[in-house]
Each structure stands twice: as structure tokens, then as C-alpha cells.
Short mmCIF file of C-alpha atoms in Angstrom, two decimals:
data_model
loop_
_atom_site.label_atom_id
_atom_site.label_comp_id
_atom_site.label_asym_id
_atom_site.label_seq_id
_atom_site.Cartn_x
_atom_site.Cartn_y
_atom_site.Cartn_z
CA MET A 18 81.31 62.04 133.95
CA SER A 19 78.76 59.28 134.13
CA GLY A 20 75.22 58.85 135.28
CA GLU A 21 71.85 58.74 133.54
CA GLU A 22 71.18 62.46 134.25
CA ALA A 23 74.51 63.90 133.03
CA ALA A 24 74.01 66.57 130.43
CA LEU A 25 75.58 69.65 128.68
CA ALA A 26 73.76 72.62 129.83
CA LEU A 27 73.90 76.41 129.43
CA ALA A 28 74.18 78.19 132.61
CA SER A 29 72.31 81.39 133.46
CA ASP A 30 75.20 83.51 132.75
CA GLY A 31 75.77 82.01 129.40
CA HIS A 32 78.69 79.67 130.12
CA ILE A 33 78.68 76.28 128.87
CA VAL A 34 78.84 73.71 131.62
CA TRP A 35 78.84 69.96 132.40
CA ALA A 36 76.15 69.02 134.94
CA GLU A 37 74.43 66.18 136.82
CA ASP A 38 70.75 65.90 137.18
CA GLY A 39 70.10 68.71 134.43
CA ASP A 40 71.18 71.24 137.13
CA ALA A 41 73.46 73.71 135.22
CA ALA A 42 73.91 75.88 138.36
CA THR A 43 75.99 73.21 140.03
CA GLY A 44 77.98 72.28 136.96
CA GLU A 45 81.66 72.96 136.07
CA ALA A 46 82.12 75.46 133.30
CA ASP A 47 83.92 74.17 130.13
CA THR A 48 86.96 76.33 130.01
CA GLY A 49 87.83 75.17 126.51
CA LEU A 50 84.74 76.82 124.82
CA ALA A 51 82.85 79.40 126.75
CA ARG A 52 80.94 82.80 126.28
CA GLU A 53 83.51 85.04 127.82
CA SER A 54 81.13 88.00 127.86
CA ALA A 55 77.85 89.34 125.92
CA GLY A 56 78.41 88.34 122.23
CA VAL A 57 82.08 87.24 122.72
CA LEU A 58 83.00 83.62 122.14
CA LYS A 59 86.21 82.50 123.68
CA THR A 60 88.35 79.34 122.95
CA THR A 61 91.27 78.00 124.96
CA ASP A 62 93.10 74.76 125.44
CA GLY A 63 92.60 75.33 129.10
CA ALA A 64 92.84 77.99 131.54
CA ALA A 65 96.24 79.31 130.50
CA GLY A 66 96.49 78.11 126.84
CA ALA A 67 95.33 79.74 123.56
CA GLY A 68 93.06 77.53 121.68
CA SER A 69 91.72 77.61 118.26
CA LEU A 70 88.46 77.69 116.28
CA LYS A 71 87.71 75.32 113.45
CA VAL A 72 84.66 76.03 111.33
CA THR A 73 83.72 73.03 109.02
CA GLY A 74 80.99 75.06 107.36
CA ASP A 75 80.35 78.57 106.24
CA LEU A 76 81.46 81.42 108.67
CA ASP A 77 79.19 84.49 108.51
CA VAL A 78 80.83 87.39 110.10
CA VAL A 79 78.13 89.95 110.74
CA GLY A 80 79.90 92.32 112.83
CA THR A 81 83.41 93.85 112.71
CA LEU A 82 86.65 91.75 112.99
CA THR A 83 88.99 93.35 115.46
CA GLY A 84 92.31 92.55 117.08
CA GLY A 85 94.03 90.45 114.37
CA GLY A 86 95.46 93.23 112.34
CA LEU A 87 93.22 92.94 109.69
CA PRO A 88 90.99 95.72 108.09
CA ALA A 89 87.69 96.12 109.88
CA GLY A 90 85.12 93.97 108.34
CA THR A 91 87.44 91.51 106.72
CA LEU A 92 88.45 87.94 107.49
CA GLU A 93 91.55 86.68 105.66
CA THR A 94 92.01 82.84 105.34
CA THR A 95 95.29 80.93 104.55
CA THR A 96 93.63 79.99 101.17
CA GLY A 97 92.73 83.51 100.44
CA ALA A 98 96.12 84.95 101.25
CA GLN A 99 97.84 82.37 99.15
CA ALA A 100 95.56 82.89 96.42
CA LYS A 101 96.25 86.69 96.50
CA ALA A 102 100.01 86.12 96.69
CA ASP A 103 99.83 83.74 93.68
CA ALA A 104 97.91 86.40 91.54
CA ALA A 105 100.18 89.22 92.62
CA VAL A 106 103.26 87.11 91.30
CA SER A 107 101.63 85.98 88.20
CA ALA A 108 100.52 89.74 87.42
CA HIS A 109 104.23 90.80 88.08
CA THR A 110 105.49 88.22 85.97
CA ALA A 111 103.25 89.02 83.15
CA ALA A 112 103.66 92.84 83.21
CA GLY A 113 105.68 94.29 80.48
CA ASP A 114 107.00 97.08 82.80
CA PRO A 115 106.28 95.89 86.41
CA HIS A 116 108.29 98.92 87.86
CA PRO A 117 107.51 101.92 85.61
CA GLN A 118 109.59 104.09 87.78
CA TYR A 119 112.76 102.05 86.50
CA LEU A 120 114.04 101.76 83.04
CA THR A 121 113.52 98.41 81.40
CA GLN A 122 116.36 97.10 79.16
CA THR A 123 114.39 98.20 76.01
CA GLU A 124 113.84 101.64 77.58
CA GLY A 125 117.44 101.91 78.55
CA ASP A 126 118.54 101.12 75.01
CA ALA A 127 116.17 103.56 73.53
CA ARG A 128 117.10 106.41 75.80
CA TYR A 129 120.91 105.92 75.88
CA ALA A 130 123.63 105.39 73.42
CA ALA A 131 125.61 102.40 73.92
CA ILE A 132 129.28 102.64 75.18
CA GLY A 133 131.23 103.22 71.99
CA GLY A 134 128.07 103.85 69.90
CA GLY A 135 127.12 106.82 67.88
CA GLY A 136 125.76 110.25 68.91
CA GLY A 137 129.15 111.59 69.99
CA GLY A 138 129.43 109.80 73.43
CA GLY A 139 128.84 106.69 75.26
CA ALA A 140 126.30 105.67 78.01
CA SER A 141 128.72 107.26 80.67
CA SER A 142 128.95 110.59 79.05
CA GLY A 143 125.81 110.89 76.91
CA PRO A 144 125.25 112.60 73.55
CA VAL A 145 127.40 115.68 72.88
CA PHE A 146 124.42 118.04 72.77
CA PRO A 147 121.21 116.22 74.17
CA LEU A 148 117.85 117.43 72.71
CA ALA A 149 116.13 117.70 75.98
CA GLU A 150 118.57 119.73 77.82
CA GLY A 151 119.74 121.71 74.74
CA TYR A 152 116.58 122.52 73.03
CA GLY A 153 113.71 121.51 75.19
CA PHE A 154 112.44 118.55 72.82
CA SER A 155 111.90 114.91 73.33
CA ALA A 156 112.77 113.88 69.80
CA ALA A 157 113.62 115.47 66.38
CA SER A 158 114.04 114.45 62.83
CA GLY A 159 117.87 115.08 63.29
CA ASP A 160 120.46 117.29 65.11
CA PRO A 161 119.72 120.92 64.47
CA LEU A 162 123.50 121.56 63.91
CA MET A 163 123.20 119.50 60.66
CA PHE A 164 120.52 121.50 59.11
CA MET A 165 122.29 124.49 57.48
CA MET A 166 120.59 124.43 54.16
CA ALA A 167 117.26 125.88 53.18
CA ILE A 168 114.63 125.36 50.47
CA GLY A 169 111.32 127.09 49.90
CA ILE A 170 108.22 125.94 51.53
CA ALA A 171 105.74 124.92 48.66
CA ASN A 172 102.11 125.82 49.17
CA ASP A 173 99.40 123.14 49.10
CA THR A 174 102.26 120.49 49.84
CA LEU A 175 102.28 117.99 52.55
CA TYR A 176 105.97 117.50 54.17
CA LEU A 177 106.59 114.39 56.30
CA ALA A 178 109.48 113.31 58.31
CA LYS A 179 110.13 110.24 60.20
CA VAL A 180 111.05 110.84 64.13
CA TRP A 181 112.18 108.24 66.67
CA VAL A 182 110.44 108.58 69.90
CA PRO A 183 112.16 107.09 72.91
CA ALA A 184 110.20 105.01 75.57
CA GLY A 185 108.46 106.83 78.13
CA VAL A 186 107.92 110.04 76.13
CA ALA A 187 104.39 111.65 75.75
CA ILE A 188 103.57 113.88 72.77
CA ASN A 189 102.03 117.22 73.55
CA LYS A 190 103.33 119.53 70.79
CA LEU A 191 104.66 119.52 67.39
CA TRP A 192 107.40 121.59 66.08
CA VAL A 193 108.90 122.76 62.65
CA ALA A 194 112.13 124.86 61.97
CA VAL A 195 111.45 127.79 59.91
CA ARG A 196 114.71 128.98 58.09
CA THR A 197 113.17 132.22 56.59
CA ALA A 198 109.92 133.68 57.58
CA GLY A 199 107.25 134.27 55.04
CA THR A 200 104.26 136.13 54.45
CA GLN A 201 100.61 134.75 54.65
CA LEU A 202 98.45 135.78 51.87
CA GLY A 203 95.74 133.21 52.38
CA GLY A 204 95.17 129.97 50.38
CA ASN A 205 93.67 126.71 50.13
CA ALA A 206 95.70 124.44 52.46
CA PRO A 207 95.69 125.28 56.32
CA ASN A 208 98.92 126.02 58.01
CA GLN A 209 98.81 123.09 60.21
CA MET A 210 100.69 120.05 61.62
CA GLY A 211 99.66 116.35 62.04
CA LEU A 212 101.17 113.30 63.92
CA TYR A 213 101.07 109.87 62.30
CA SER A 214 102.09 106.35 63.38
CA HIS A 215 104.97 104.47 61.67
CA ALA A 216 102.26 102.54 59.62
CA GLY A 217 101.07 106.23 58.30
CA VAL A 218 97.74 106.22 60.39
CA GLN A 219 96.81 109.79 61.72
CA ILE A 220 97.10 109.93 65.54
CA THR A 221 96.28 113.68 66.14
CA THR A 222 96.78 117.08 64.56
CA THR A 223 97.19 120.67 65.60
CA ALA A 224 94.84 123.44 64.85
CA ALA A 225 95.49 125.56 61.80
CA ASP A 226 97.66 128.78 62.34
CA ALA A 227 98.10 131.25 59.66
CA THR A 228 101.16 132.69 61.42
CA LEU A 229 103.03 129.33 61.48
CA TYR A 230 105.58 130.18 58.87
CA THR A 231 105.68 133.99 59.33
CA VAL A 232 108.51 134.05 62.05
CA ALA A 233 111.89 132.34 61.61
CA GLY A 234 112.92 129.89 64.15
CA TRP A 235 111.27 126.92 65.96
CA ARG A 236 107.50 127.16 65.69
CA GLY A 237 105.18 124.99 67.68
CA LEU A 238 101.58 123.99 67.96
CA ASP A 239 99.85 122.17 70.63
CA VAL A 240 98.27 118.63 69.49
CA ALA A 241 94.52 118.42 69.83
CA ALA A 242 94.76 115.22 71.73
CA PRO A 243 98.01 114.67 73.74
CA VAL A 244 99.58 111.14 72.97
CA ALA A 245 100.49 109.23 76.13
CA ALA A 246 104.02 107.70 76.57
CA GLU A 247 104.65 104.14 75.63
CA SER A 248 106.86 101.49 77.40
CA ALA A 249 109.18 101.00 74.19
CA GLY A 250 110.58 103.48 71.67
CA ARG A 251 108.87 103.68 68.23
CA PHE A 252 108.77 105.73 65.06
CA VAL A 253 106.35 108.31 64.07
CA TYR A 254 105.88 110.68 61.16
CA VAL A 255 105.49 114.43 61.70
CA GLY A 256 103.95 116.28 58.90
CA PHE A 257 103.12 119.92 57.87
CA LEU A 258 101.03 121.69 55.34
CA ALA A 259 101.34 125.35 53.88
CA GLY A 260 98.77 127.49 52.34
CA GLY A 261 99.08 130.89 50.74
CA MET A 262 102.73 131.53 51.84
CA THR A 263 105.22 133.36 50.00
CA ASN A 264 109.08 133.42 50.77
CA ALA A 265 109.05 130.94 53.60
CA GLN A 266 111.87 128.51 53.85
CA MET A 267 112.43 125.38 55.87
CA ALA A 268 115.66 124.02 57.31
CA VAL A 269 117.12 120.82 55.49
CA PRO A 270 120.54 119.00 55.87
CA ALA A 271 121.34 118.92 52.19
CA SER A 272 121.10 121.07 48.85
CA GLY A 273 117.88 121.52 47.23
CA THR A 274 118.13 118.43 44.98
CA ASP A 275 116.87 114.94 45.66
CA ALA A 276 120.05 113.08 44.62
CA SER A 277 120.72 112.02 48.13
CA ALA A 278 117.11 110.29 48.56
CA ALA A 279 118.42 107.11 47.20
CA TYR A 280 120.36 106.40 50.52
CA VAL A 281 118.67 108.97 52.87
CA GLY A 282 115.25 107.85 52.32
CA LEU A 283 115.62 104.19 52.79
CA GLY A 284 117.91 101.55 54.32
CA ASN A 285 118.84 97.83 54.84
CA GLY A 286 115.40 96.07 54.77
CA ILE A 287 113.61 99.50 55.49
CA THR A 288 110.69 100.06 53.22
CA SER A 289 109.07 103.02 54.90
CA ARG A 290 110.51 106.53 53.64
CA ARG A 291 112.51 108.68 56.14
CA ALA A 292 111.09 111.86 54.53
CA MET A 293 108.43 112.49 51.62
CA ARG A 294 106.51 115.38 50.15
CA GLN A 295 103.21 115.18 48.38
CA PRO A 296 102.00 118.29 46.35
CA SER A 297 98.31 119.08 45.48
CA THR A 298 97.35 118.50 48.98
CA THR A 299 94.88 120.90 50.87
CA SER A 300 94.10 119.01 54.11
CA LEU A 301 95.97 116.47 56.36
CA PRO A 302 95.08 112.91 55.23
CA GLY A 303 93.66 110.23 57.47
CA SER A 304 96.41 107.76 56.50
CA PHE A 305 98.96 107.22 53.96
CA ASN A 306 101.40 104.35 52.94
CA PRO A 307 105.13 105.05 54.08
CA ALA A 308 106.55 103.07 51.30
CA THR A 309 104.98 104.58 48.46
CA PHE A 310 103.17 107.92 49.40
CA GLY A 311 104.43 110.99 47.84
CA THR A 312 108.12 111.55 46.67
CA SER A 313 111.02 110.17 48.73
CA THR A 314 113.48 113.07 49.48
CA GLY A 315 116.87 113.72 51.09
CA ASN A 316 115.53 117.13 51.91
CA VAL A 317 114.44 116.03 55.43
CA PRO A 318 112.62 118.76 57.04
CA LEU A 319 113.61 119.60 60.53
CA VAL A 320 110.55 118.91 62.93
CA ALA A 321 110.30 117.85 66.51
CA ILE A 322 108.23 117.06 69.42
CA SER A 323 107.86 117.83 72.92
#
């Protein structure tokens, strides 16, 4: 177009038109950028083609975005989408267990015996008599079949045993195997159980129960604060106290001497004791040193968790 009076004008219907002499009514509508209807901006590359809209500055969307498959009220850009994708990949890579519904290598090693390994069976057959299916426990201080001996439960004495907790296992209840039922006469220490970390720090305890050792068999108490599962296996200590009991006995795997403590209590490079007892104790301690606390013993008490 040429001419001194040529101008870009807005027609009465809101379309952008090129016109001469300032008369928008006689101009030709610009089909590349137009007001399609009230409140609607339409871009094309011509009457039959789809165009694009380039915004150099900020774009403020007040209304609701529709028609692009995006959630209402949102506007996704190439830069924003790429940033989200990069962040998702980074988070997935950094996660210790990005797929919690599947076992990681560590979890698998902790939960299943290796082929040709101990436990009476390989990974294909599993253990000879698994704790979960056979006893309803998640972990224990040993195979109950091996605990055929008994020793008396001394009053005002804390007994502790190390327990391996597999990955993905929560702790809601503590158990002790009572070999022979006793009678409760009342005493100083509460009949109570406690859970400790491998470093000897108290995690949670049960309530006291005067009937804990008055019935033979597995005796369990709920912990005050359930312990969430962890992504890797770890050791814990399960302890129990007795007070005012007579004739109660616990199950142990060896005779009532500590001659086996030299090789049962510790191992190659291991300084934390597998089992120990501490007399003159009337309450569960807040912490203890697993390398030096009490007396190391081969009389490992049979305890479990679920």
C-alpha cells in the first residue's frame, strides 16, 4: 500500500484492517492477526494456515487457558517443561530408593539369602523355616529351634540382645520368649521392654506389664512409638527388665555358663556385644555403650520384633 493517508486502523467490529484515507470501513482485514470474536485473539499464516504468537515481554494470563491439553489456568513453556524434566531426572538419580515398591540391591541382599549361602537354603528356595511365615515375626535374635536351654530371669537385671532388622521392616511390637512362667510378687524394676539403636541409644519402650513373665511362650508388648521402616537393613538391641518375679525362666541356646561369651559375644572387627546383662538396674536406660555395657554373655535371650 502506498499513499499519504494509508493507515492501520481498527474497524467497528474489532478487526485489524489496512485502510486508505483513514476509513477503516473500506479497508481489508489483516487475516494474520485478528480479533476472531469478543475477547478472542486469533493468529494465522493466512486464511488456511496456523500461525504462531511470539511474546517478547511478559505474558499475563488473567483468564483460563483452554484447548491445549494443559490444566486450566496454567501456561507451560518449553523452558519451563525442560526445567521440570531436568529436576525430575536429578531427583530420581539422587534418590536412595526411587522405586520403593521394588527391592534395591541392598534390600534384596538383606532380605534373601544368597545362593549357596547360610540359612538352610538359597535365594530360590528361601530359608528352611522363615520367621515371618513360621512365627509371624519380622526379626529375632536367633532361630527358636536353637533355644532349647533355660536360665532364670533375675530381678532388677537388664537383658539385651542384638537383632538384625531387614530393610523395609517397621517395628510395632517387642517380644520375649518365656521358657517357664513365673509369679509376680511386686518389686523395684518394671516388667518392661525397650528398643535401642545399634549405637545403644533408646528408640522407644513398651509400657510396664506385671504379667509379662507369668505365662510361658512368646510374650509381646506394643511399643509406645512405632518405628518406621528404613531403606537399608540395620542392627538394633531389644532389652527387657524384670522385677518381683519368682521362678520365671527365659530361653537361651546354651547352658547357664558364660564360657561361650568369648566367641558368641564378639567377632572379627566387631566391638558391639551380641548379648549382655546388667544387674542392679531398676529402669530402662536412655543409652548405653554396646562395647562395654554390662557383662557380655553367650546366654543370648530369645527376643523378636513384629
